[in-house]
N, CA and C of each residue as an Amber inpcrd file, in Angstrom:
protein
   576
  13.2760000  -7.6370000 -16.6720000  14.7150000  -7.6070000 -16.8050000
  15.3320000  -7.3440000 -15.4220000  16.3700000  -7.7680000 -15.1940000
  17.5170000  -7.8450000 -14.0140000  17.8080000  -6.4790000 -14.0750000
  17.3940000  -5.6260000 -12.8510000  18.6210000  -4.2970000 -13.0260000
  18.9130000  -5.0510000 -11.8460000  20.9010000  -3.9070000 -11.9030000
  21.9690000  -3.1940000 -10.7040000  21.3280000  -3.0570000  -9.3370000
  21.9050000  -3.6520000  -8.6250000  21.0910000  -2.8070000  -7.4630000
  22.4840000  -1.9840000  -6.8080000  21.6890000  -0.3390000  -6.5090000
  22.9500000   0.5690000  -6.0180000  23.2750000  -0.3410000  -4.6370000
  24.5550000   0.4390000  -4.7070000  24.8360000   0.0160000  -3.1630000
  25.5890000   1.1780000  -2.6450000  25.8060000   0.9910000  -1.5220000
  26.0160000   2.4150000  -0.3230000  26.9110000   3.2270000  -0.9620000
  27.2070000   4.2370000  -1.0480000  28.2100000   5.1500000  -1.2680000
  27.7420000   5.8800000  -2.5080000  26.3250000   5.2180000  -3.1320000
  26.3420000   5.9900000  -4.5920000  25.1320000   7.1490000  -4.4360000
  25.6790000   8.1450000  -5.0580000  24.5470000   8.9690000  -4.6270000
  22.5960000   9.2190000  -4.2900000  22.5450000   8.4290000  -5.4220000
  20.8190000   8.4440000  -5.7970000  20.6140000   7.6340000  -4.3030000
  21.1200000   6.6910000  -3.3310000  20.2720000   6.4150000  -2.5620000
  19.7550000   7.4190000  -1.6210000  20.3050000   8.9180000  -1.8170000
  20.4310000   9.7670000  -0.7120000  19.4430000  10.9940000  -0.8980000
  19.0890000  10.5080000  -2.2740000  18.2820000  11.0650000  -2.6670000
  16.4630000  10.8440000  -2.9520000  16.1670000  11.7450000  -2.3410000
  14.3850000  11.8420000  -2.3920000  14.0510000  10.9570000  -3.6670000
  12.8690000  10.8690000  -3.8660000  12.3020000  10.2940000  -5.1290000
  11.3510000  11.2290000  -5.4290000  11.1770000  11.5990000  -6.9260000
  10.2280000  12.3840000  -6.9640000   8.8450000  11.4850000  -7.4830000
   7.7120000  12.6850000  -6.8710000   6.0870000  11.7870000  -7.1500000
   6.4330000  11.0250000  -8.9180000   5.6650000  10.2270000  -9.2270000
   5.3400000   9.5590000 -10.0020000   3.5930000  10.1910000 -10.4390000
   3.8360000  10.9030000 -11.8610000   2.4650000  11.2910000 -12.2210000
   2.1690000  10.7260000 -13.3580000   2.5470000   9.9020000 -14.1920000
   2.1100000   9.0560000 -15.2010000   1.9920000   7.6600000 -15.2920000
   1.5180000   6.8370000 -15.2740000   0.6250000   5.6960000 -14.6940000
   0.5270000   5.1160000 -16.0180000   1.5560000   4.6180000 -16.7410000
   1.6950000   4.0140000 -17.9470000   2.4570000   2.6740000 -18.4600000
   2.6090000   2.0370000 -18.9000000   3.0670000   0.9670000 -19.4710000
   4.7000000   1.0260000 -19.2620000   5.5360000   2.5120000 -19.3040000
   6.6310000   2.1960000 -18.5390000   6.9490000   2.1030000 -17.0870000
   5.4130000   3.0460000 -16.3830000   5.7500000   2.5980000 -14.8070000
   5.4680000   0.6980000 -14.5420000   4.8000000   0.3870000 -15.3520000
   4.3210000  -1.2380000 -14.9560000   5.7180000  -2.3450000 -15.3260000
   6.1360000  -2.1070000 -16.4070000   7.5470000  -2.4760000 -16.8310000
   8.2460000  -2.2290000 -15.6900000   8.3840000  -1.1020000 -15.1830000
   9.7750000  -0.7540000 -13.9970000   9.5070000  -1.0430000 -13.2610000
   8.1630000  -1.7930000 -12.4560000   7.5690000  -2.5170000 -11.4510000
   8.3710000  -3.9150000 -11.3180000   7.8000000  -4.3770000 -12.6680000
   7.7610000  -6.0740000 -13.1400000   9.4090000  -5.9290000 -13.3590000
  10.5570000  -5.1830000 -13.8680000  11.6940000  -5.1490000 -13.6130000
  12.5020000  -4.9990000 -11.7920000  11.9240000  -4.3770000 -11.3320000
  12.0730000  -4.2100000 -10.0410000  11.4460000  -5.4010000  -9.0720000
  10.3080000  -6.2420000  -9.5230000  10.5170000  -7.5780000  -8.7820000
  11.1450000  -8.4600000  -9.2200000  11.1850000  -8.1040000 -10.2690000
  12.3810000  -9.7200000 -11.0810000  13.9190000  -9.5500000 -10.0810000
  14.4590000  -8.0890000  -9.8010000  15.4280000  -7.5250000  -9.2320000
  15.1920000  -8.5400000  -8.3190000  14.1910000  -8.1220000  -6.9850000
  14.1040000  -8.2600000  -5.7890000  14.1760000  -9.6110000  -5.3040000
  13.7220000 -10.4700000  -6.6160000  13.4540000 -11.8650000  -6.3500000
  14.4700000 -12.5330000  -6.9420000  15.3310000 -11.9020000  -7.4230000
  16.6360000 -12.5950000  -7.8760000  17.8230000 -12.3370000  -6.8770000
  17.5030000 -11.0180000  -6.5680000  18.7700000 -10.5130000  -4.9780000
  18.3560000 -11.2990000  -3.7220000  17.1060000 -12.1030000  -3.7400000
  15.9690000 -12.8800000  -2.4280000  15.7790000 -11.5560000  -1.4300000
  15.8020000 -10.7110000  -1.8260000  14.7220000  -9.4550000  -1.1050000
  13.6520000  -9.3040000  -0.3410000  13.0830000  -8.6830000   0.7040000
  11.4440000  -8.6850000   0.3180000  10.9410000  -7.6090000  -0.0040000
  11.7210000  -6.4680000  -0.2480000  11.5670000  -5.1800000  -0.5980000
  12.4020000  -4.5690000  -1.4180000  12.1850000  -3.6060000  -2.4150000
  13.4570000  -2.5950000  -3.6260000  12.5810000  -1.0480000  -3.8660000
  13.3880000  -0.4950000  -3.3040000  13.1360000   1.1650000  -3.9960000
  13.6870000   1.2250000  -5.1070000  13.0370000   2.3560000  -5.9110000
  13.4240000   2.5870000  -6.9940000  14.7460000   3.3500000  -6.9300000
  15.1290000   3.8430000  -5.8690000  16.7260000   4.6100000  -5.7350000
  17.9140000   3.1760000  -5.7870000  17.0600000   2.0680000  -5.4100000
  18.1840000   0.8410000  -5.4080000  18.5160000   0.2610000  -6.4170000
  17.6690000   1.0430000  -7.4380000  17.4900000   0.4560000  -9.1630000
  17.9130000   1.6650000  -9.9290000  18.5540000   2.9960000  -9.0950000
  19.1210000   4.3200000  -9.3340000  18.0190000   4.7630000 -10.2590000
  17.2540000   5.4020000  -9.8940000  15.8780000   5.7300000  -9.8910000
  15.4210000   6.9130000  -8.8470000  15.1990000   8.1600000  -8.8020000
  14.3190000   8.2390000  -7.6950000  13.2890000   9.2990000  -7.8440000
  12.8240000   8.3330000  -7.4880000  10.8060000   7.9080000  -8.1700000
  10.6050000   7.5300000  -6.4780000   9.0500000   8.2470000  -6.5500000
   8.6360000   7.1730000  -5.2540000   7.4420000   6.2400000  -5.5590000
   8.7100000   4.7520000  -6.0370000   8.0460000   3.6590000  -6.3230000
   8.9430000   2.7550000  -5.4120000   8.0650000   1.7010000  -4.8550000
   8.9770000   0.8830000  -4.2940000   8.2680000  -0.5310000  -4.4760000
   8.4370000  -1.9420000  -3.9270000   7.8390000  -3.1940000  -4.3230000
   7.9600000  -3.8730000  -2.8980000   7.0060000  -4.7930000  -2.5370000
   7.3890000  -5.2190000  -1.6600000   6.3540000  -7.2270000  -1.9940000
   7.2480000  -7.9010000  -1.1770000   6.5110000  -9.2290000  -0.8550000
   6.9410000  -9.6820000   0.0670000   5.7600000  -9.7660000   1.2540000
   6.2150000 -10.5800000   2.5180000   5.6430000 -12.4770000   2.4270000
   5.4180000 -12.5070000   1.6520000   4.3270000 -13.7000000   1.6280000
   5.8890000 -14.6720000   2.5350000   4.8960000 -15.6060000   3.5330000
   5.1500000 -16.6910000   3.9060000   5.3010000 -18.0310000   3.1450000
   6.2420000 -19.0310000   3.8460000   6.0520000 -20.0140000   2.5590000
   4.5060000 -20.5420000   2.7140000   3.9790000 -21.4290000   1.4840000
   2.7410000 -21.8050000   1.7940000   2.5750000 -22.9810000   3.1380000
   1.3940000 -22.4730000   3.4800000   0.8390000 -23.3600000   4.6940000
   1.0770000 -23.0450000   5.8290000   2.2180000 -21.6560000   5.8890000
   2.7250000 -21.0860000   7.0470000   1.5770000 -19.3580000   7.1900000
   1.1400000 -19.3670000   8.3890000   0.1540000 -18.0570000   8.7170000
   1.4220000 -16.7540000   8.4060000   0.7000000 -15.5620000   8.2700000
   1.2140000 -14.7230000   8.1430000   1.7100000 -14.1030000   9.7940000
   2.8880000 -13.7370000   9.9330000   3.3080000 -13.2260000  11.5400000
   3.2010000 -12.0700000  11.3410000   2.0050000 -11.2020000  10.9030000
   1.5450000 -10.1290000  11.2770000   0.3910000 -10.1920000  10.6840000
  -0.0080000  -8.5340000  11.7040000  -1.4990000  -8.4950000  11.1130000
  -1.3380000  -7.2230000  10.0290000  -2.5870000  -7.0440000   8.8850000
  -2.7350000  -6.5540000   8.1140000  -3.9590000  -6.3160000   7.7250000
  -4.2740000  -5.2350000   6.9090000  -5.7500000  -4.6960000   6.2350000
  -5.6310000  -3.7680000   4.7480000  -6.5180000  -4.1960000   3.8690000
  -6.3110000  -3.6690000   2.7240000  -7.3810000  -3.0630000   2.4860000
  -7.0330000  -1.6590000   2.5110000  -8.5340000  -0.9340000   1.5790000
  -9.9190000  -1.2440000   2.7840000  -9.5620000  -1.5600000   3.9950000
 -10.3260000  -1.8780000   5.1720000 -10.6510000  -3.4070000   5.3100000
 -10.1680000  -3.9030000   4.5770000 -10.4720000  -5.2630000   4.0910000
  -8.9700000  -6.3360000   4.5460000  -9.3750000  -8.3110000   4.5730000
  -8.2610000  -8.2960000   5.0870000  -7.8010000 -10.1690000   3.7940000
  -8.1000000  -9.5310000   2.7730000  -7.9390000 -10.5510000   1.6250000
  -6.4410000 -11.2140000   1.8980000  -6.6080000 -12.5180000   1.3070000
  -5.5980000 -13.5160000   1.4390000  -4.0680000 -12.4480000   0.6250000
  -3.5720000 -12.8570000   1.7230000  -2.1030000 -12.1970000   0.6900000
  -1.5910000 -12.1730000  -0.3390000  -1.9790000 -13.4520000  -1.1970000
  -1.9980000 -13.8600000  -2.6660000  -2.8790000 -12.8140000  -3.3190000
  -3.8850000 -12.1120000  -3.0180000  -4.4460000 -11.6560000  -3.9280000
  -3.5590000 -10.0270000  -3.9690000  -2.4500000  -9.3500000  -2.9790000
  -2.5360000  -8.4960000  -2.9900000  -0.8070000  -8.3420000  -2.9750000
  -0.1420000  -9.4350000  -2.9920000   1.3890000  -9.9610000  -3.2230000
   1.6650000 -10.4220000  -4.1280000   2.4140000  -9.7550000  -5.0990000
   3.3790000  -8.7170000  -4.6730000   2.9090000  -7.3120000  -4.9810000
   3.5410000  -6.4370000  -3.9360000   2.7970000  -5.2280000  -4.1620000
   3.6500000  -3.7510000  -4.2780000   3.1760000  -3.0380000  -5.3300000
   4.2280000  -2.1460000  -5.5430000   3.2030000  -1.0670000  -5.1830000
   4.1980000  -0.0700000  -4.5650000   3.5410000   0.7300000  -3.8960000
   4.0720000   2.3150000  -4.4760000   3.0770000   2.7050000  -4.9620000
   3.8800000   4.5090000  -5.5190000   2.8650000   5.6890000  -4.5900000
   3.8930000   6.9560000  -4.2440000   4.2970000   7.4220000  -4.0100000
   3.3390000   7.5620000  -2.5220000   3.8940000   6.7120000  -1.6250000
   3.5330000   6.8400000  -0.3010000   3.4810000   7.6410000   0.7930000
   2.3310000   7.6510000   1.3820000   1.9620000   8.6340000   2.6520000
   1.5330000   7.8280000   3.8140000   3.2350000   7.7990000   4.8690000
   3.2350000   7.2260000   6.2420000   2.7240000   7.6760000   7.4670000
   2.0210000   7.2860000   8.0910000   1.4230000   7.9120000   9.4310000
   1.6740000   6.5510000  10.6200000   2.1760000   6.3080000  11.6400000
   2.4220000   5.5920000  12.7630000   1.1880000   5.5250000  13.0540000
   0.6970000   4.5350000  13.1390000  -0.6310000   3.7890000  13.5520000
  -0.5260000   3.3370000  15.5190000   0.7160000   2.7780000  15.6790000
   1.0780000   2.1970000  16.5770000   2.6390000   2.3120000  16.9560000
   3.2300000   3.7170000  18.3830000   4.3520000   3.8760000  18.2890000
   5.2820000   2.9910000  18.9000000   4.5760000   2.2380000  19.3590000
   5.2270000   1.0300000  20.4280000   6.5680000   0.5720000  19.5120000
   8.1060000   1.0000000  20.4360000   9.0140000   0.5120000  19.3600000
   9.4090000  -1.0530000  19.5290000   9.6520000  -1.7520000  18.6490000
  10.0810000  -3.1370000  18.4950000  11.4490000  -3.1370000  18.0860000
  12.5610000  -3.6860000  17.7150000  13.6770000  -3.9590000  17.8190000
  13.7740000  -5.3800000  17.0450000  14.3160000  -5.0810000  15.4990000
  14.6540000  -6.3100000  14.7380000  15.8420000  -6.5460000  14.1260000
  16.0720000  -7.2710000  13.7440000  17.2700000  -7.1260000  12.8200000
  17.1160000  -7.0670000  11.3480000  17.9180000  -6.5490000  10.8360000
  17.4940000  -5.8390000   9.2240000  19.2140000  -5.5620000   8.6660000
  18.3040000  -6.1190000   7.1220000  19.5190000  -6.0090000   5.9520000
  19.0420000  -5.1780000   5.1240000  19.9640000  -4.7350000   4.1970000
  19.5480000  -4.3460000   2.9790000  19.9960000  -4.4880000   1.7120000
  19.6750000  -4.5280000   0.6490000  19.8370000  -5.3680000  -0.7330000
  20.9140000  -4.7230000  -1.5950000  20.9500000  -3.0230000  -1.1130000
  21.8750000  -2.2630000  -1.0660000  23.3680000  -2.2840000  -0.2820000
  23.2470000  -2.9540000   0.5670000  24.5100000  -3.0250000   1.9440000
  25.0650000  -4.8460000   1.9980000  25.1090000  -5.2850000   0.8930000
  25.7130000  -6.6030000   1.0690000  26.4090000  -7.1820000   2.2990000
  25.5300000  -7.9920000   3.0260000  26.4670000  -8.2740000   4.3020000
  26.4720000  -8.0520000   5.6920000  25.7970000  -6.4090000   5.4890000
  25.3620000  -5.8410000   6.3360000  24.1870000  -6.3820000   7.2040000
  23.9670000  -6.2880000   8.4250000  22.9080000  -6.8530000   9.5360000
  22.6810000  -5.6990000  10.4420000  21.7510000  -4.9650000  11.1670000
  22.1390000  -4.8170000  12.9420000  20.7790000  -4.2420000  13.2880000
  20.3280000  -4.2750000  14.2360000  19.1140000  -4.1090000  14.7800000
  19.0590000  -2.8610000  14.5210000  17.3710000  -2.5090000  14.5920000
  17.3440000  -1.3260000  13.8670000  15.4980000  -1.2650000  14.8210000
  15.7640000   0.1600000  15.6520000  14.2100000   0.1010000  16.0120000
  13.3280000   0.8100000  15.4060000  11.9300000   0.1800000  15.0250000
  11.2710000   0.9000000  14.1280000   9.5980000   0.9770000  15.3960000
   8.7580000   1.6070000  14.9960000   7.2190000   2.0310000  15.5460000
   6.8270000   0.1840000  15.0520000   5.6360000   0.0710000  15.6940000
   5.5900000  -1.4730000  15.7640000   4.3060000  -1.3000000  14.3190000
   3.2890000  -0.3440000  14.2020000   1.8680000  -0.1770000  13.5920000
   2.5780000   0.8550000  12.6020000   1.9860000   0.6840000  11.0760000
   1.6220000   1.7010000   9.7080000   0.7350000   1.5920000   9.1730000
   0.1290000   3.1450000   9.1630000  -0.6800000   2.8770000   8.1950000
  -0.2780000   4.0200000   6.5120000  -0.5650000   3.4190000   5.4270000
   0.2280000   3.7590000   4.2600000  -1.0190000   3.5390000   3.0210000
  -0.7060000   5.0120000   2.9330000  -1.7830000   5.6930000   1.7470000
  -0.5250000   5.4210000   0.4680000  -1.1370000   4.9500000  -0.5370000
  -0.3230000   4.9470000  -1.6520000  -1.1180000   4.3200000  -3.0380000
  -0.4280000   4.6490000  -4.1620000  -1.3370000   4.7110000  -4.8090000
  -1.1230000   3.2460000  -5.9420000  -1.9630000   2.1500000  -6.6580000
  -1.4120000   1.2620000  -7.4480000  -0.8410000   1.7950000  -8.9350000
  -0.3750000   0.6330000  -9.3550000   0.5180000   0.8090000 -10.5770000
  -0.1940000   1.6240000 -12.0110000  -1.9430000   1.6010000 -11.6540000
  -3.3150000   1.9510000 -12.8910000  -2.8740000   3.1630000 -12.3100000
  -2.5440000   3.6600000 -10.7720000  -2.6630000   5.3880000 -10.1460000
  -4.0990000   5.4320000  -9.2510000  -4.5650000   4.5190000  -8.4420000
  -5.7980000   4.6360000  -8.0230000  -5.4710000   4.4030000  -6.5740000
  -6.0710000   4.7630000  -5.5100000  -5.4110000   5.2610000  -4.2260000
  -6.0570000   3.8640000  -3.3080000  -5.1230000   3.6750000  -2.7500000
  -5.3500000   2.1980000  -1.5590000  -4.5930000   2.8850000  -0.1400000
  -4.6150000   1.8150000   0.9950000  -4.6040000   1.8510000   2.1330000
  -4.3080000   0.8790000   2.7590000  -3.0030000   0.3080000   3.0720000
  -2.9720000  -0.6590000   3.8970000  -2.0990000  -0.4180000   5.6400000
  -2.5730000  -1.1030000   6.2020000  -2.3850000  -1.0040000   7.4180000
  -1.8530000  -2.6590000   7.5030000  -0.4330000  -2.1860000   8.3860000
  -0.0430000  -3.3690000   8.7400000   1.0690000  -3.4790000  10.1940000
   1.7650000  -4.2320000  10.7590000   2.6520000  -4.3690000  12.0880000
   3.5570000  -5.3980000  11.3560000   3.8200000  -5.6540000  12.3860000
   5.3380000  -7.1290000  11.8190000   5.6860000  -6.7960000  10.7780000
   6.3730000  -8.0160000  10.4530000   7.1940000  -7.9460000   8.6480000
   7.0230000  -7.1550000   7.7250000   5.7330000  -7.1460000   7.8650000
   4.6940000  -6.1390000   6.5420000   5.5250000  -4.6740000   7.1950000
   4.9030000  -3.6570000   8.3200000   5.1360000  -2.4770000   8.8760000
   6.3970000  -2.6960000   8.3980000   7.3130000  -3.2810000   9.1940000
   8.5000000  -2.7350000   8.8230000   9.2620000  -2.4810000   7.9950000
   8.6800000  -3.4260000   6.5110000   9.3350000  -3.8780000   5.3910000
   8.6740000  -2.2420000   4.4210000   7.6120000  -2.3730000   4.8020000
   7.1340000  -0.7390000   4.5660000   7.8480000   0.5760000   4.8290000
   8.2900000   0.3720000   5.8260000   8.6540000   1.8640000   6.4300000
  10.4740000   1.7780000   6.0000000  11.0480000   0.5440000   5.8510000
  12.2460000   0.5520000   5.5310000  12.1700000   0.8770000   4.0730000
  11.6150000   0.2740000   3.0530000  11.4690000   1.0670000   1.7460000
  10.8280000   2.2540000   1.6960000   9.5620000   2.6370000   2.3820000
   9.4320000   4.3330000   2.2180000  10.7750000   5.0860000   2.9870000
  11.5230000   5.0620000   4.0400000  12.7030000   5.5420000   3.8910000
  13.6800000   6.0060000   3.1030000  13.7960000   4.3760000   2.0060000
  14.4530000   4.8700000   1.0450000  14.0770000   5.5880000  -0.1640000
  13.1680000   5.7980000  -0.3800000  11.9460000   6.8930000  -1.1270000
  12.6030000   7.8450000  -0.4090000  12.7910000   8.3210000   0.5380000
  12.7190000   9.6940000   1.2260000  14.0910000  10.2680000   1.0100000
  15.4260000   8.8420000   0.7310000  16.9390000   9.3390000   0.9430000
  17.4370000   8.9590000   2.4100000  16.6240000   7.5380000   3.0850000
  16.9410000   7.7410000   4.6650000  17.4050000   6.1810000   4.3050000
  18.3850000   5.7060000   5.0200000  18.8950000   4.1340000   4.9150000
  18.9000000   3.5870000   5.9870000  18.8260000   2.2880000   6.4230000
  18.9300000   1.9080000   7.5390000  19.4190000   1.4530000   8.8260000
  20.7980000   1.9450000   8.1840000  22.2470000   2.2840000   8.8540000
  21.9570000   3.7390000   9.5080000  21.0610000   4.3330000   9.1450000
  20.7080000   5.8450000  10.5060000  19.8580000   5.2510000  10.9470000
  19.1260000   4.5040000  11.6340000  18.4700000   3.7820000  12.3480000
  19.1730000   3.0510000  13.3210000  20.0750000   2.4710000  12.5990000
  20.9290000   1.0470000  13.2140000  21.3740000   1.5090000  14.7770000
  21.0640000   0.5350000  15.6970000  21.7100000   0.5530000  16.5420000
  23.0810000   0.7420000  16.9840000  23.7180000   1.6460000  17.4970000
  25.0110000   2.0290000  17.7080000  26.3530000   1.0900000  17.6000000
  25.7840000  -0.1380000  18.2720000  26.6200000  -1.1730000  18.8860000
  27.0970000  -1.9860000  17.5490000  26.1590000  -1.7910000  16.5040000
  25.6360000  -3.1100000  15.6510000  26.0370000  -2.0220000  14.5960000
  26.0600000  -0.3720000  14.3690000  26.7420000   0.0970000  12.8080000
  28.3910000   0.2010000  13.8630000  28.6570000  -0.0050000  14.7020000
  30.8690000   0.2480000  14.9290000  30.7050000  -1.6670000  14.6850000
  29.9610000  -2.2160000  14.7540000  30.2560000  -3.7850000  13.9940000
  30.7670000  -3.8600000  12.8100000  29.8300000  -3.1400000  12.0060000
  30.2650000  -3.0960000  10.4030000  30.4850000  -2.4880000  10.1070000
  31.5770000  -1.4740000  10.5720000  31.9700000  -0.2390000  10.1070000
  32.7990000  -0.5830000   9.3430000  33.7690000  -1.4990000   8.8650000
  34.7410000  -1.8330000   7.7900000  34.3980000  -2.6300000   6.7180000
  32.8250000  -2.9660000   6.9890000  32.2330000  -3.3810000   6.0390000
  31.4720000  -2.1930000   4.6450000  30.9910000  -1.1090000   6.0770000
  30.4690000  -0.1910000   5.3310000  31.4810000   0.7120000   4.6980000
  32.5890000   0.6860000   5.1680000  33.6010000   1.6930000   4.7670000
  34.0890000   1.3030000   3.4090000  34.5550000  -0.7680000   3.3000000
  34.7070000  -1.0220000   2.0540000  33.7900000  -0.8290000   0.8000000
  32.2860000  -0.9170000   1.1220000  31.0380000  -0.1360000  -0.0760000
  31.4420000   1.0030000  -0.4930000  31.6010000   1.6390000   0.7470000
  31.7800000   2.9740000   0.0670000  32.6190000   3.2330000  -0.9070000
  33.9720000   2.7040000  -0.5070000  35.2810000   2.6430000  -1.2580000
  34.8970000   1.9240000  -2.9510000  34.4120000   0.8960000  -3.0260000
  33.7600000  -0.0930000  -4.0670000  33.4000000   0.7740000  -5.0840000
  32.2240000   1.9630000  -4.2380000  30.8790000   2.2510000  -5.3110000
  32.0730000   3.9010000  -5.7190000  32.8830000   4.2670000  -4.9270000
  33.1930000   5.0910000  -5.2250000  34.4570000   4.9170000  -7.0430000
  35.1020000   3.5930000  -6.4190000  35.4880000   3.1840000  -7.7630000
  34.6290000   2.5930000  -9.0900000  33.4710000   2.3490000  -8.7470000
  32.6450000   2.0920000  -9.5990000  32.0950000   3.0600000 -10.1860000
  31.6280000   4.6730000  -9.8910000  31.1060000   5.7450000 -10.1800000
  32.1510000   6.3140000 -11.1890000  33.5660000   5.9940000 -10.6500000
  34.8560000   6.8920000 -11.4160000  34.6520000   5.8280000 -12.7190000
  34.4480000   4.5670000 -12.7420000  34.9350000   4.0120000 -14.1160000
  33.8580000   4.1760000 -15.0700000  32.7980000   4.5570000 -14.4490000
  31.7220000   4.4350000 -15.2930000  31.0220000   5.1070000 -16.7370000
């Protein structure tokens, strides 16, 4: 099913997620609801705070179109299986460590911030302990698309968005963009 996705100004994005300790037929549902989300908003990532939720569950798919290589590197479980076997991947309740601090400089949206763009520097290497949807503990290590698309959804697990990241120059860009969300979600909270 299609959920809401929050958008800026509403509280739960600001908020932590708590662990996830039951590993049941409604966490797999709120998975498979949360990519239907992601892939209907054209996403490559959704926290569960963006689905007003907070859980630390989040989803991610970087897959390339077919026939195109992946522009990063990656490892699963020490292993480095075709992306199909391991995309799409929902990831609960994650443990980040910087593999590689070298910062890179990209530009980044979010599914939450309609509209919104601005470079945002992140560590270039992650590596990310987390556990699958059964509750059984994996490890992937990744850079490019993957790293970052990682560390921007464990953020929002944490209550951190990517407008405190954003480059200075690039959040007084959209500052009347972000100001109208706010205004939006704040009338949306009152009618609700």
């Amino acid at each position: 099913m299609r959920l809401r996705v929050t958008q800026y100004g509403e509280p739960v994005l600001r908020q932590p997620g708590e662990r996830v300790t039951v590993f049941d037929e409604a966490l797999r549902q709120l998975a498979g609801d949360m990519f239907e989300t992601m892939y209907a908003e054209e996403g490559i990532g959704l926290a569960a705070q963006q689905i007003d939720r907070a859980l630390q569950i989040c989803v991610v798919d970087v897959r390339p179109p077919e026939g195109v290589e992946a522009p990063f590197a990656y490892s699963y479980d020490g292993k480095q299986p075709p992306l199909d076997l391991i995309m799409p991947l929902a990831i609960v309740n994650p443990e980040v460590t910087i593999t590689d601090a070298t910062k890179e400089d990209c530009l980044e949206g979010c599914l939450s911030f309609p509209d919104v763009q601005g470079t945002v520097t992140r560590s270039r290497g992650v590596r990310c302990a987390f556990q699958d949807l059964s509750g059984n503990p994996h490890v992937i290590e990744a850079d490019g698309l993957l790293g970052r698309c990682i560390l921007h959804e464990v953020d929002h697990l944490n209550g951190v968005l990517f407008t405190d990241h954003m480059d200075k120059a690039d959040l007084r860009k959209n500052e009347n963009r972000i100001k109208k969300l706010k205004r939006a979600s704040r009338d949306f909270l009152k009618n609700r």
